[in-house]
Coordinates of N, CA, C and O and ligand atoms in Angstrom, one line a residue:
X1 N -20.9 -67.8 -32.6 CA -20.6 -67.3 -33.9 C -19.3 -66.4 -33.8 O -19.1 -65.6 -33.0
X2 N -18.6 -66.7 -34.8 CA -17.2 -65.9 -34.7 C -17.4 -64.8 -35.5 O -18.1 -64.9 -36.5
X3 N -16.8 -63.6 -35.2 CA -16.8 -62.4 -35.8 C -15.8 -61.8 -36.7 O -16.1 -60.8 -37.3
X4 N -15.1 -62.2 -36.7 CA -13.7 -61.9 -37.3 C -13.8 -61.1 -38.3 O -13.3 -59.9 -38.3
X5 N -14.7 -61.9 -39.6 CA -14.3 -61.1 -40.9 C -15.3 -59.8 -40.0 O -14.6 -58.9 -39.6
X6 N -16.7 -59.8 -39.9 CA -17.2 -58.8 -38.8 C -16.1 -57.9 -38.5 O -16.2 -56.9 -39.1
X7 N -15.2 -58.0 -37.7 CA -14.0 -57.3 -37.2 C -13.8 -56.2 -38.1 O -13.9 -55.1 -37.8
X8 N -13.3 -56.8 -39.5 CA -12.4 -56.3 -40.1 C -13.6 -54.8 -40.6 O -13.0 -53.8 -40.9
X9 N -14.5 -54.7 -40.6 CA -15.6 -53.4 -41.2 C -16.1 -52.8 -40.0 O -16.9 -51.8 -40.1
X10 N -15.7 -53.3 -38.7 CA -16.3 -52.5 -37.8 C -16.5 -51.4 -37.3 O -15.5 -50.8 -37.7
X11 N -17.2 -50.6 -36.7 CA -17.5 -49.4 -37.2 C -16.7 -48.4 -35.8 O -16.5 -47.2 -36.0
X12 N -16.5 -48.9 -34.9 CA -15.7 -48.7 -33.8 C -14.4 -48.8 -33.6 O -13.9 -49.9 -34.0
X13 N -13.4 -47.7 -32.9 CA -12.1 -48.3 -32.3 C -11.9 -48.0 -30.9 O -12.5 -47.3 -30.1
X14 N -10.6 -49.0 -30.7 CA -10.7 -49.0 -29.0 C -9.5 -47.5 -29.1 O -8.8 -47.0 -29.9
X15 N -9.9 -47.2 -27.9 CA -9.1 -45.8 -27.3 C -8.7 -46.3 -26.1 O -9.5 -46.5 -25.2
X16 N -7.2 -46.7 -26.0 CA -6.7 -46.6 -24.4 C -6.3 -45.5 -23.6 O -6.2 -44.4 -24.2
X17 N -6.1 -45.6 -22.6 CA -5.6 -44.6 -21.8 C -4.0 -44.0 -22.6 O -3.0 -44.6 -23.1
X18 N -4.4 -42.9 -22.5 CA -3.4 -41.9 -23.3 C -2.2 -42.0 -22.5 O -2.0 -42.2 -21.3
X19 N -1.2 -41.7 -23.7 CA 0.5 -42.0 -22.8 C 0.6 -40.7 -21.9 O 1.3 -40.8 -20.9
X20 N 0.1 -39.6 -22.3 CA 0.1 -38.5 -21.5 C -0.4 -39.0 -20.0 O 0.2 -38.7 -19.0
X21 N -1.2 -39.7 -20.0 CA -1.8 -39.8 -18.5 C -0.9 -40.6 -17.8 O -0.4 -40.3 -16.8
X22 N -0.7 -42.0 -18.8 CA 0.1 -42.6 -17.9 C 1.5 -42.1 -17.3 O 2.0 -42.5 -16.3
X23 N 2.1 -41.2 -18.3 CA 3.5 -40.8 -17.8 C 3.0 -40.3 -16.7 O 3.4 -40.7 -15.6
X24 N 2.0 -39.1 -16.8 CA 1.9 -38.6 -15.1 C 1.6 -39.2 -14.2 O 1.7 -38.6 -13.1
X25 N 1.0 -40.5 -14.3 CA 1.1 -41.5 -13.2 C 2.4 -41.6 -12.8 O 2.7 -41.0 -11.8
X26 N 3.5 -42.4 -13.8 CA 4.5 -42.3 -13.4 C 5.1 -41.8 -12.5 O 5.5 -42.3 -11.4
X27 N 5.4 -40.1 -13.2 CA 5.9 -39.4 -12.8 C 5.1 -39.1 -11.4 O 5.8 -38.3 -10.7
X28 N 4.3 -39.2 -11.1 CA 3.6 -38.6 -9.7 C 4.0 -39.7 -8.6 O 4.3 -39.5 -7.5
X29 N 3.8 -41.2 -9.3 CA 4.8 -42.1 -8.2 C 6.1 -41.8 -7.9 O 6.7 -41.6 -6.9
X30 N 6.3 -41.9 -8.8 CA 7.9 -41.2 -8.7 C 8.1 -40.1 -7.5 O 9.2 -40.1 -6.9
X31 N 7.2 -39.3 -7.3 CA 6.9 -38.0 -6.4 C 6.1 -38.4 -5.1 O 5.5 -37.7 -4.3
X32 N 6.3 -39.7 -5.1 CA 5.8 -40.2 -3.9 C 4.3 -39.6 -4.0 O 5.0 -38.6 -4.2
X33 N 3.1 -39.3 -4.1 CA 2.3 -39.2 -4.7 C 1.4 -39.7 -3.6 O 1.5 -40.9 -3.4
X34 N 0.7 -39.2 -3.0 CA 0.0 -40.6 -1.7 C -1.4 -41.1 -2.8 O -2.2 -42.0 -2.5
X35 N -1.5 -40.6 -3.7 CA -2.9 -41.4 -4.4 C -2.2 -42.0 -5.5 O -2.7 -42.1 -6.6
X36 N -0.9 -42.3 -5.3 CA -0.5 -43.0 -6.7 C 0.7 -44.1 -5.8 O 1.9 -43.9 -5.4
X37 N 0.0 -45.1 -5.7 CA 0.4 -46.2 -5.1 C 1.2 -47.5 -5.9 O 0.5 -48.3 -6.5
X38 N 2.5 -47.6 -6.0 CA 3.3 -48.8 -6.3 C 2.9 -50.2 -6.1 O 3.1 -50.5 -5.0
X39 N 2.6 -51.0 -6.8 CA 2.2 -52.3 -6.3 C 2.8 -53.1 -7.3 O 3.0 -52.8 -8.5
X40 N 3.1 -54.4 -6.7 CA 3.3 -55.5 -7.8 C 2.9 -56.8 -7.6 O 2.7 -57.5 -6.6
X41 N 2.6 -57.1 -9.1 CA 1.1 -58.2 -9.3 C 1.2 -59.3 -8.9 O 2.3 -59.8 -9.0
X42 N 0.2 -60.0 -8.3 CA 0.6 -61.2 -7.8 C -0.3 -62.0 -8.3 O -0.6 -63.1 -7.8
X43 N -1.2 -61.4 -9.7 CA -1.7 -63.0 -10.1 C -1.8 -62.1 -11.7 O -2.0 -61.0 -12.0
X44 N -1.6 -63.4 -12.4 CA -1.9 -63.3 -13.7 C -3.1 -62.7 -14.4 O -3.3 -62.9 -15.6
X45 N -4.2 -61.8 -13.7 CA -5.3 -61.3 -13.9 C -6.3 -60.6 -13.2 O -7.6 -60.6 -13.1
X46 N -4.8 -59.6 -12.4 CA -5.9 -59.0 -11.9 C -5.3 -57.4 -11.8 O -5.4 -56.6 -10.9
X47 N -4.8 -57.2 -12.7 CA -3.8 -56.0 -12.3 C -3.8 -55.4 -14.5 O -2.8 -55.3 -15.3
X48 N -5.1 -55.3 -14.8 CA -5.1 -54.9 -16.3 C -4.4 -53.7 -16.3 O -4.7 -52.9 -15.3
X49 N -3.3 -53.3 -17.3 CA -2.7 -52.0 -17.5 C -3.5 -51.4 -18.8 O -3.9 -52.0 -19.8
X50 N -3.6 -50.3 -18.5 CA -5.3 -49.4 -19.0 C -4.8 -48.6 -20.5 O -5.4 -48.2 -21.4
X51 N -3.0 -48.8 -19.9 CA -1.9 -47.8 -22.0 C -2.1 -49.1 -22.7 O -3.1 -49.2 -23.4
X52 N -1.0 -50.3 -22.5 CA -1.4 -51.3 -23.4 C -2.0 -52.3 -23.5 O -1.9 -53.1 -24.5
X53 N -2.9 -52.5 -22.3 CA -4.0 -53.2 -22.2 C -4.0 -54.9 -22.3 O -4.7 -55.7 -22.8
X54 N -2.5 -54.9 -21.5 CA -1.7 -56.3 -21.5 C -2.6 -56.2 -19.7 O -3.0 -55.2 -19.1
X55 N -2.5 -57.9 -19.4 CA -2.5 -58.0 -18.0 C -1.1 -58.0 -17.4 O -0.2 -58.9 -17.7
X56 N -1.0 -57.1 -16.5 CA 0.8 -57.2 -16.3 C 0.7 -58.8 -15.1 O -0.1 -59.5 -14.5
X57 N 2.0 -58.7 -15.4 CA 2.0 -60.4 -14.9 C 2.8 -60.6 -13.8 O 3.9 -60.0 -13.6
X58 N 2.4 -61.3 -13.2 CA 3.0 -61.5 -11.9 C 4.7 -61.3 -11.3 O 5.6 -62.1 -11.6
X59 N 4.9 -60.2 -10.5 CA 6.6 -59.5 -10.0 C 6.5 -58.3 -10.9 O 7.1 -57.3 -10.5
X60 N 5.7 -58.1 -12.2 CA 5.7 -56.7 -13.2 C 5.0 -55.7 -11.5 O 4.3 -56.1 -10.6
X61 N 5.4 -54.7 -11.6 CA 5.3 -53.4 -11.1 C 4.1 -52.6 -11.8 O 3.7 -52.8 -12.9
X62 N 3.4 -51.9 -10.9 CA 1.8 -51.4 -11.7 C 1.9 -50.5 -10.3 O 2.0 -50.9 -9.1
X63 N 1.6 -49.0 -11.0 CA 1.0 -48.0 -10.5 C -0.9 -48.1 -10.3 O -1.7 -48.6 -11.2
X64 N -1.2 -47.7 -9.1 CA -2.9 -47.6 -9.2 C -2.8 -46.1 -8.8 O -1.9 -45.4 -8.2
X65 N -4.1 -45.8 -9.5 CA -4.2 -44.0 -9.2 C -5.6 -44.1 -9.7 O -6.2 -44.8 -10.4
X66 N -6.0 -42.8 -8.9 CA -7.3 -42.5 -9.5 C -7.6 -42.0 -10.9 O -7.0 -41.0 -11.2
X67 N -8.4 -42.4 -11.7 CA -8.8 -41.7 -13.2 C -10.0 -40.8 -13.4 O -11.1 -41.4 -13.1
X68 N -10.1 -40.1 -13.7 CA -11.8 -39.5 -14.4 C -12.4 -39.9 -15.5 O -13.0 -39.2 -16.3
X69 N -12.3 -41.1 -15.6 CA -13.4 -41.5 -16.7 C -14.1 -41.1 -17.5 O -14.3 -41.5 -18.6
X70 N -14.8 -40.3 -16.8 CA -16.1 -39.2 -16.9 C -16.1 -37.9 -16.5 O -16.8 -37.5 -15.5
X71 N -15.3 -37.0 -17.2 CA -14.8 -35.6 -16.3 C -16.1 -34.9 -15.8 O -17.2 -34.9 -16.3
X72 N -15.4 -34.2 -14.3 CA -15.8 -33.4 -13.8 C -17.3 -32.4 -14.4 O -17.2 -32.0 -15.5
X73 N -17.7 -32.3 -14.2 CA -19.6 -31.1 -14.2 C -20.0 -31.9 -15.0 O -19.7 -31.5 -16.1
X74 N -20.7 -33.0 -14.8 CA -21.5 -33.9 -15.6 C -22.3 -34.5 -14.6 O -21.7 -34.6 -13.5
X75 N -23.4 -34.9 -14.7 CA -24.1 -35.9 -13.4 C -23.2 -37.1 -13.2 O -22.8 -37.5 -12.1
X76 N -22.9 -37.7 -14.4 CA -22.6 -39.3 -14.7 C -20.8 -39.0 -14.8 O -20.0 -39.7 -15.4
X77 N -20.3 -37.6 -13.7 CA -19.0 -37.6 -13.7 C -18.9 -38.7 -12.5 O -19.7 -39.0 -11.6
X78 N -17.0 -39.4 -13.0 CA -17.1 -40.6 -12.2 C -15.5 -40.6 -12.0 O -15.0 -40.5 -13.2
X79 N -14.3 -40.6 -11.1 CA -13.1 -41.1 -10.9 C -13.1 -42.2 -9.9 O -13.5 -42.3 -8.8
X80 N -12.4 -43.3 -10.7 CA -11.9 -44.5 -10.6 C -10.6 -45.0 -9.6 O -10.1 -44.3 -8.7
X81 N -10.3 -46.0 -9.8 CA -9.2 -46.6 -9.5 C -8.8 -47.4 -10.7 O -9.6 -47.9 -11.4
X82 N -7.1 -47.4 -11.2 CA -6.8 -48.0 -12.6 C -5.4 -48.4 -12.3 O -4.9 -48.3 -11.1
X83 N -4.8 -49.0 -13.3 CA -3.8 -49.5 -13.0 C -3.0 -48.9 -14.6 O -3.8 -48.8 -15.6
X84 N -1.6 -48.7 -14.6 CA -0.9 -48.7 -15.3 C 0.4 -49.4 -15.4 O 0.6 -49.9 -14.3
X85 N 1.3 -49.7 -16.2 CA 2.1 -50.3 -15.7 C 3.2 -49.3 -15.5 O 3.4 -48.2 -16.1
X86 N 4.2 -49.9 -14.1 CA 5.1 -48.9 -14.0 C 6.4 -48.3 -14.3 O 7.0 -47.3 -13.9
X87 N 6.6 -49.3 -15.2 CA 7.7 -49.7 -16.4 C 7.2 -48.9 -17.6 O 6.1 -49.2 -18.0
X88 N 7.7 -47.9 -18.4 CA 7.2 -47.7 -20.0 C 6.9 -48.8 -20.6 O 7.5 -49.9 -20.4
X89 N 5.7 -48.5 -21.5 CA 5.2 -49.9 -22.0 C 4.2 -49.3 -23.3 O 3.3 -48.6 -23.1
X90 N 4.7 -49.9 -24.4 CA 3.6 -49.4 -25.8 C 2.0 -49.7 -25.4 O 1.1 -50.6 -25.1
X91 N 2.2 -48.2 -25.6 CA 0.2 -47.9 -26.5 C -0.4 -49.0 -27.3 O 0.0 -49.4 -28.4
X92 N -1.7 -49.6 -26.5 CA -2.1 -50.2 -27.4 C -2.1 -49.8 -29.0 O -2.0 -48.5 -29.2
X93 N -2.2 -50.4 -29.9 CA -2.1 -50.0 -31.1 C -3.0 -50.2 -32.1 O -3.4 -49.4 -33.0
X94 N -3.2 -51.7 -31.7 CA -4.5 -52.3 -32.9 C -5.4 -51.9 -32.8 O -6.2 -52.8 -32.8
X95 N -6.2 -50.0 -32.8 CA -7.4 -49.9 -32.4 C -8.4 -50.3 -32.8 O -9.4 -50.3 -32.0
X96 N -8.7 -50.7 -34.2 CA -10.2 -51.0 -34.7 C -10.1 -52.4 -34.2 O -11.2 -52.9 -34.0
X97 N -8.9 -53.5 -33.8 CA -9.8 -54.7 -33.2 C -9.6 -54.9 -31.6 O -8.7 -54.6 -30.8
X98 N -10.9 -55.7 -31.4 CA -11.2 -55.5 -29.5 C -9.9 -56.2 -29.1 O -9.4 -56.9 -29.9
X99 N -9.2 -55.9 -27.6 CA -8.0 -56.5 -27.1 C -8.3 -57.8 -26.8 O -9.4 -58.1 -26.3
X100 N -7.2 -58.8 -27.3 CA -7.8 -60.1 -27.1 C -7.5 -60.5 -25.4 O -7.9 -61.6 -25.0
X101 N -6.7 -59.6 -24.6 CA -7.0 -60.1 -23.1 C -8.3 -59.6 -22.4 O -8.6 -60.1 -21.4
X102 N -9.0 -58.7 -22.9 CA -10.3 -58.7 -22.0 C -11.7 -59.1 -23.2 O -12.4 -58.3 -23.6
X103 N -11.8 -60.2 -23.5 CA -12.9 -60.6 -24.0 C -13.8 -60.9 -23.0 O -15.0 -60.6 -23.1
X104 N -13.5 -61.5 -22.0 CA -14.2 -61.8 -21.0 C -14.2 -60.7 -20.2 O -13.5 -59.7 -20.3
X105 N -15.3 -61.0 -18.8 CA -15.5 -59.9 -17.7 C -15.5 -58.7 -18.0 O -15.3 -58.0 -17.0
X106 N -15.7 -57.9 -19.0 CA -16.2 -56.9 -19.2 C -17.7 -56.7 -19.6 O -18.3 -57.4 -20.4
X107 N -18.3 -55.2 -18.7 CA -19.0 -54.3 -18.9 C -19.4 -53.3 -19.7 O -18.7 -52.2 -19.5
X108 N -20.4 -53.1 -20.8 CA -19.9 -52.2 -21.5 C -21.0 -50.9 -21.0 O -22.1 -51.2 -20.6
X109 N -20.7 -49.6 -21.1 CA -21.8 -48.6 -20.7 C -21.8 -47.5 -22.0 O -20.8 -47.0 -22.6
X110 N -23.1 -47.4 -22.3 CA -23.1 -46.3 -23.7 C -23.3 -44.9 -23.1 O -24.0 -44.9 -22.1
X111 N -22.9 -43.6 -23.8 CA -23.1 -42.9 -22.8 C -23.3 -41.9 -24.4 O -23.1 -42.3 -25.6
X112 N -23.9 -40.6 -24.1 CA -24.6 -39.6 -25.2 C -23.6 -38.8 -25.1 O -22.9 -38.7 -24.1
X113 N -23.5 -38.0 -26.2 CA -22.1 -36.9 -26.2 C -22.4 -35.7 -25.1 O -21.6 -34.7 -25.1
X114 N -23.8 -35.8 -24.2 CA -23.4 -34.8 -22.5 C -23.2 -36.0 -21.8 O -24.2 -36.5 -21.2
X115 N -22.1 -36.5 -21.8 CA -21.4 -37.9 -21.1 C -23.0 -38.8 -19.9 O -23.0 -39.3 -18.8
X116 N -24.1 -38.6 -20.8 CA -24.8 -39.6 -19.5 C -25.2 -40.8 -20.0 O -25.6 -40.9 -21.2
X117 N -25.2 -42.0 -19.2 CA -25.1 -43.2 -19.6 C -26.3 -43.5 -19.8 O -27.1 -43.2 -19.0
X118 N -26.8 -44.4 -21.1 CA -28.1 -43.8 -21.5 C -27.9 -45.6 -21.8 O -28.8 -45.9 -22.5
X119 N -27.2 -46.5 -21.5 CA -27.6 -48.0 -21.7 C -26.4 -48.5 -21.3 O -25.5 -47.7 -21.2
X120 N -26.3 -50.1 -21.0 CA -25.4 -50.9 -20.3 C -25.8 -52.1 -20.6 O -27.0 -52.4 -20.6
X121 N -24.5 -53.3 -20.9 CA -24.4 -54.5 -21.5 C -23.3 -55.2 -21.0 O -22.3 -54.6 -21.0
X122 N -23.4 -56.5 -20.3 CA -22.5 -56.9 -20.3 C -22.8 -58.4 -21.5 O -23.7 -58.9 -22.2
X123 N -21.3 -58.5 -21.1 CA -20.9 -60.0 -22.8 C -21.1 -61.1 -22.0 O -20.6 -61.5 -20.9
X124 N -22.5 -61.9 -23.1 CA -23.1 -63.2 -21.8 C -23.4 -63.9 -22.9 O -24.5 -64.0 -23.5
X125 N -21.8 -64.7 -23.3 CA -21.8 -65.8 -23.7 C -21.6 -65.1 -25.8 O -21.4 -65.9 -26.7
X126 N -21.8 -63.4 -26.1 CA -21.9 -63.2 -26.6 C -20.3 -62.5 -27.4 O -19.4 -62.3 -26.5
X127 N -19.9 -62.1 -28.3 CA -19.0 -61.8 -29.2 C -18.7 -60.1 -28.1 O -19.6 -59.3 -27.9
X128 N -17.5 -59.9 -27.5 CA -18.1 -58.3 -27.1 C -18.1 -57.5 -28.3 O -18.3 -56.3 -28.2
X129 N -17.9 -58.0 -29.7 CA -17.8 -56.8 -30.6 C -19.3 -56.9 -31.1 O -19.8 -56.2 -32.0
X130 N -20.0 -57.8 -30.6 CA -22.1 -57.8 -31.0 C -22.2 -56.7 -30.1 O -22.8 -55.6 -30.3
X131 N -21.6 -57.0 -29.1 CA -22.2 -55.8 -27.3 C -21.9 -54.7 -28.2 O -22.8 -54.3 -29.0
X132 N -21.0 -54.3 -28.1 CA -20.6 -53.1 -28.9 C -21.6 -52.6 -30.1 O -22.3 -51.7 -30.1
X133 N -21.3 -53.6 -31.1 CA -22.3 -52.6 -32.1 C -23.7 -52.3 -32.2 O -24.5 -51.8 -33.0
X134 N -23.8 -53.1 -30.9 CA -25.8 -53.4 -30.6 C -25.9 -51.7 -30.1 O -26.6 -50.8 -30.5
X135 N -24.9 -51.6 -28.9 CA -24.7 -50.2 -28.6 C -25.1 -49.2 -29.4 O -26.0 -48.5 -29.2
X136 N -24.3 -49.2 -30.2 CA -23.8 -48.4 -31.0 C -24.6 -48.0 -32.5 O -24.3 -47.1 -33.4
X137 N -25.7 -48.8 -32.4 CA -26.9 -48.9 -33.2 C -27.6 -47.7 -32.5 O -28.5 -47.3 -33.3
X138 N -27.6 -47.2 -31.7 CA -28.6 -46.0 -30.9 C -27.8 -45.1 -31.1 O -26.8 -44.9 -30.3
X139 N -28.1 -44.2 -32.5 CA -27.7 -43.0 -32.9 C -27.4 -42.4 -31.7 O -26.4 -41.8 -32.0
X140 N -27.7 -42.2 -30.6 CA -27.6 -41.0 -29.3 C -26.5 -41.7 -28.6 O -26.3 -41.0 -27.6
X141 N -25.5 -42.9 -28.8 CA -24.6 -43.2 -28.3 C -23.1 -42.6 -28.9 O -22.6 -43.0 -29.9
X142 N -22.7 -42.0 -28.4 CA -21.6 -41.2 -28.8 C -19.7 -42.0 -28.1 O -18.6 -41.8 -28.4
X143 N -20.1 -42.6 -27.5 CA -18.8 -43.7 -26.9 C -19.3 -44.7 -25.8 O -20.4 -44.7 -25.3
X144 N -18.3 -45.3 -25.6 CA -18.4 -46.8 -25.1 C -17.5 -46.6 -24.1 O -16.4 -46.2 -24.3
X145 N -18.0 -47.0 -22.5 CA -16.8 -47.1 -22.2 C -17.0 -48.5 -21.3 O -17.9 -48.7 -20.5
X146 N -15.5 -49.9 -21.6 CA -15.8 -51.1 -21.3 C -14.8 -50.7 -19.8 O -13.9 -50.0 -19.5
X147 N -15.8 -51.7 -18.8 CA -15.1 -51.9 -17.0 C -15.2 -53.4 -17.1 O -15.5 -54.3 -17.9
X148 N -14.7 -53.5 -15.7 CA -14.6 -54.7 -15.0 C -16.2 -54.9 -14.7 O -16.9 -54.2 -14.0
X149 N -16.4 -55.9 -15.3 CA -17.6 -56.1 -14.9 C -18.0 -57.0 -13.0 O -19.1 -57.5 -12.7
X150 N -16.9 -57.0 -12.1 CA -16.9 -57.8 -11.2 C -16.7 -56.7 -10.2 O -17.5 -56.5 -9.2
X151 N -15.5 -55.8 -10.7 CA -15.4 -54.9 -9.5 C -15.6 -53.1 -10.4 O -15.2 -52.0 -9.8
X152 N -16.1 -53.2 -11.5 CA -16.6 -51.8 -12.4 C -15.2 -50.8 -12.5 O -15.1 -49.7 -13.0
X153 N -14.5 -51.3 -12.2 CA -13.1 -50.1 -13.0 C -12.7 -50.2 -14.4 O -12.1 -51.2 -14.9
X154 N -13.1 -48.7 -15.0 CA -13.1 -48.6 -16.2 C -11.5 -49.4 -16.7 O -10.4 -49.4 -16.0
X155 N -11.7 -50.0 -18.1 CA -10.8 -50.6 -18.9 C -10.2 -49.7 -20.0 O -9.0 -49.3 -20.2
X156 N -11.6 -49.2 -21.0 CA -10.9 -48.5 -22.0 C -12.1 -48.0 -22.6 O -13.3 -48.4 -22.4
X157 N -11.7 -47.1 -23.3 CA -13.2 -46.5 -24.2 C -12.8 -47.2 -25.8 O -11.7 -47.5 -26.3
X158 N -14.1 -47.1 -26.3 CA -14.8 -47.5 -27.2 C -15.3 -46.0 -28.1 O -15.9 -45.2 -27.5
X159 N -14.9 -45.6 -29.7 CA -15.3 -44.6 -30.0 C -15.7 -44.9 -31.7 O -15.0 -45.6 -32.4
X160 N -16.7 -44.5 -32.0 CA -17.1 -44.4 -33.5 C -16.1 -44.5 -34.2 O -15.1 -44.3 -33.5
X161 N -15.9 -44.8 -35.5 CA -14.8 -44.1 -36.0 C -15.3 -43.0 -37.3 O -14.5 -42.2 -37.9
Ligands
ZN1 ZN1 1.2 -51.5 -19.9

């Protein structure tokens, strides 16, 4: 079943990784950085950039650095591995609809506003914007946040609107 008009009343938007963060990726590669490693992509899907939530594409340049996902003094605190691209590159924008490069292989985790993950879904065979609002039906879910469902590094959060 397609969702589309669904789409358009949805009660969620995507939140990417903030341009503040990514510049300090930058800027900390830039600074030679030993946890902020230069790489460049060598396959069309494996190297997701986390600001505009493009897959950068093969010879594009992509910073990996660790992220907090889940800040610090929480049980269910969690820092990652992410990719950014390492070129400036526009903020995702469209936030009330899901990115159409990760419909697939994503993980979704609900977590309660004291960040603990209180349910988990992955998209099997289903719309991820059903995953999402099934979530999101449990008043005690306060955000979303979607991973790689193969290798679990966070993608992007998911927030009420
Ligand atoms: Zn990018």
């Amino acid at each position: 079943m397609r969702l589309a008009a669904f789409m358009k009343t949805s009660n969620f938007q995507v939140v990417p990784l903030s341009s503040d963060v990514a510049d300090a990726a930058r800027r900390a590669a830039a600074n030679a950085a030993p946890d902020h490693a230069v790489i460049t992509a060598d396959s069309p899907t494996g190297f997701p950039c986390r600001h505009c939530l493009h897959w950068a594409q093969p010879a594009e340049r992509v910073i990996l650095f660790p992220y907090a996902a889940i800040p610090p003094g929480h049980p269910y605190s969690e820092t990652g591995p992410i990719f950014v691209h390492a070129e400036p590159c526009q903020r995702y924008r469209a936030s009330r609809e899901y990115p159409a490069e990760f419909r697939k292989g994503r993980a979704f985790r609900a977590y309660n506003a004291n960040y603990n993950m209180i349910d988990a879904e992955i998209v099997n065979g289903s719309e991820p914007e059903a995953v999402i609002e099934k979530l999101l039906e449990n008043p005690d879910t306060a955000f979303v946040h979607a991973r790689s469902v193969t290798r679990g590094c966070y993608t992007f959060a998911i927030e009420r609107i």
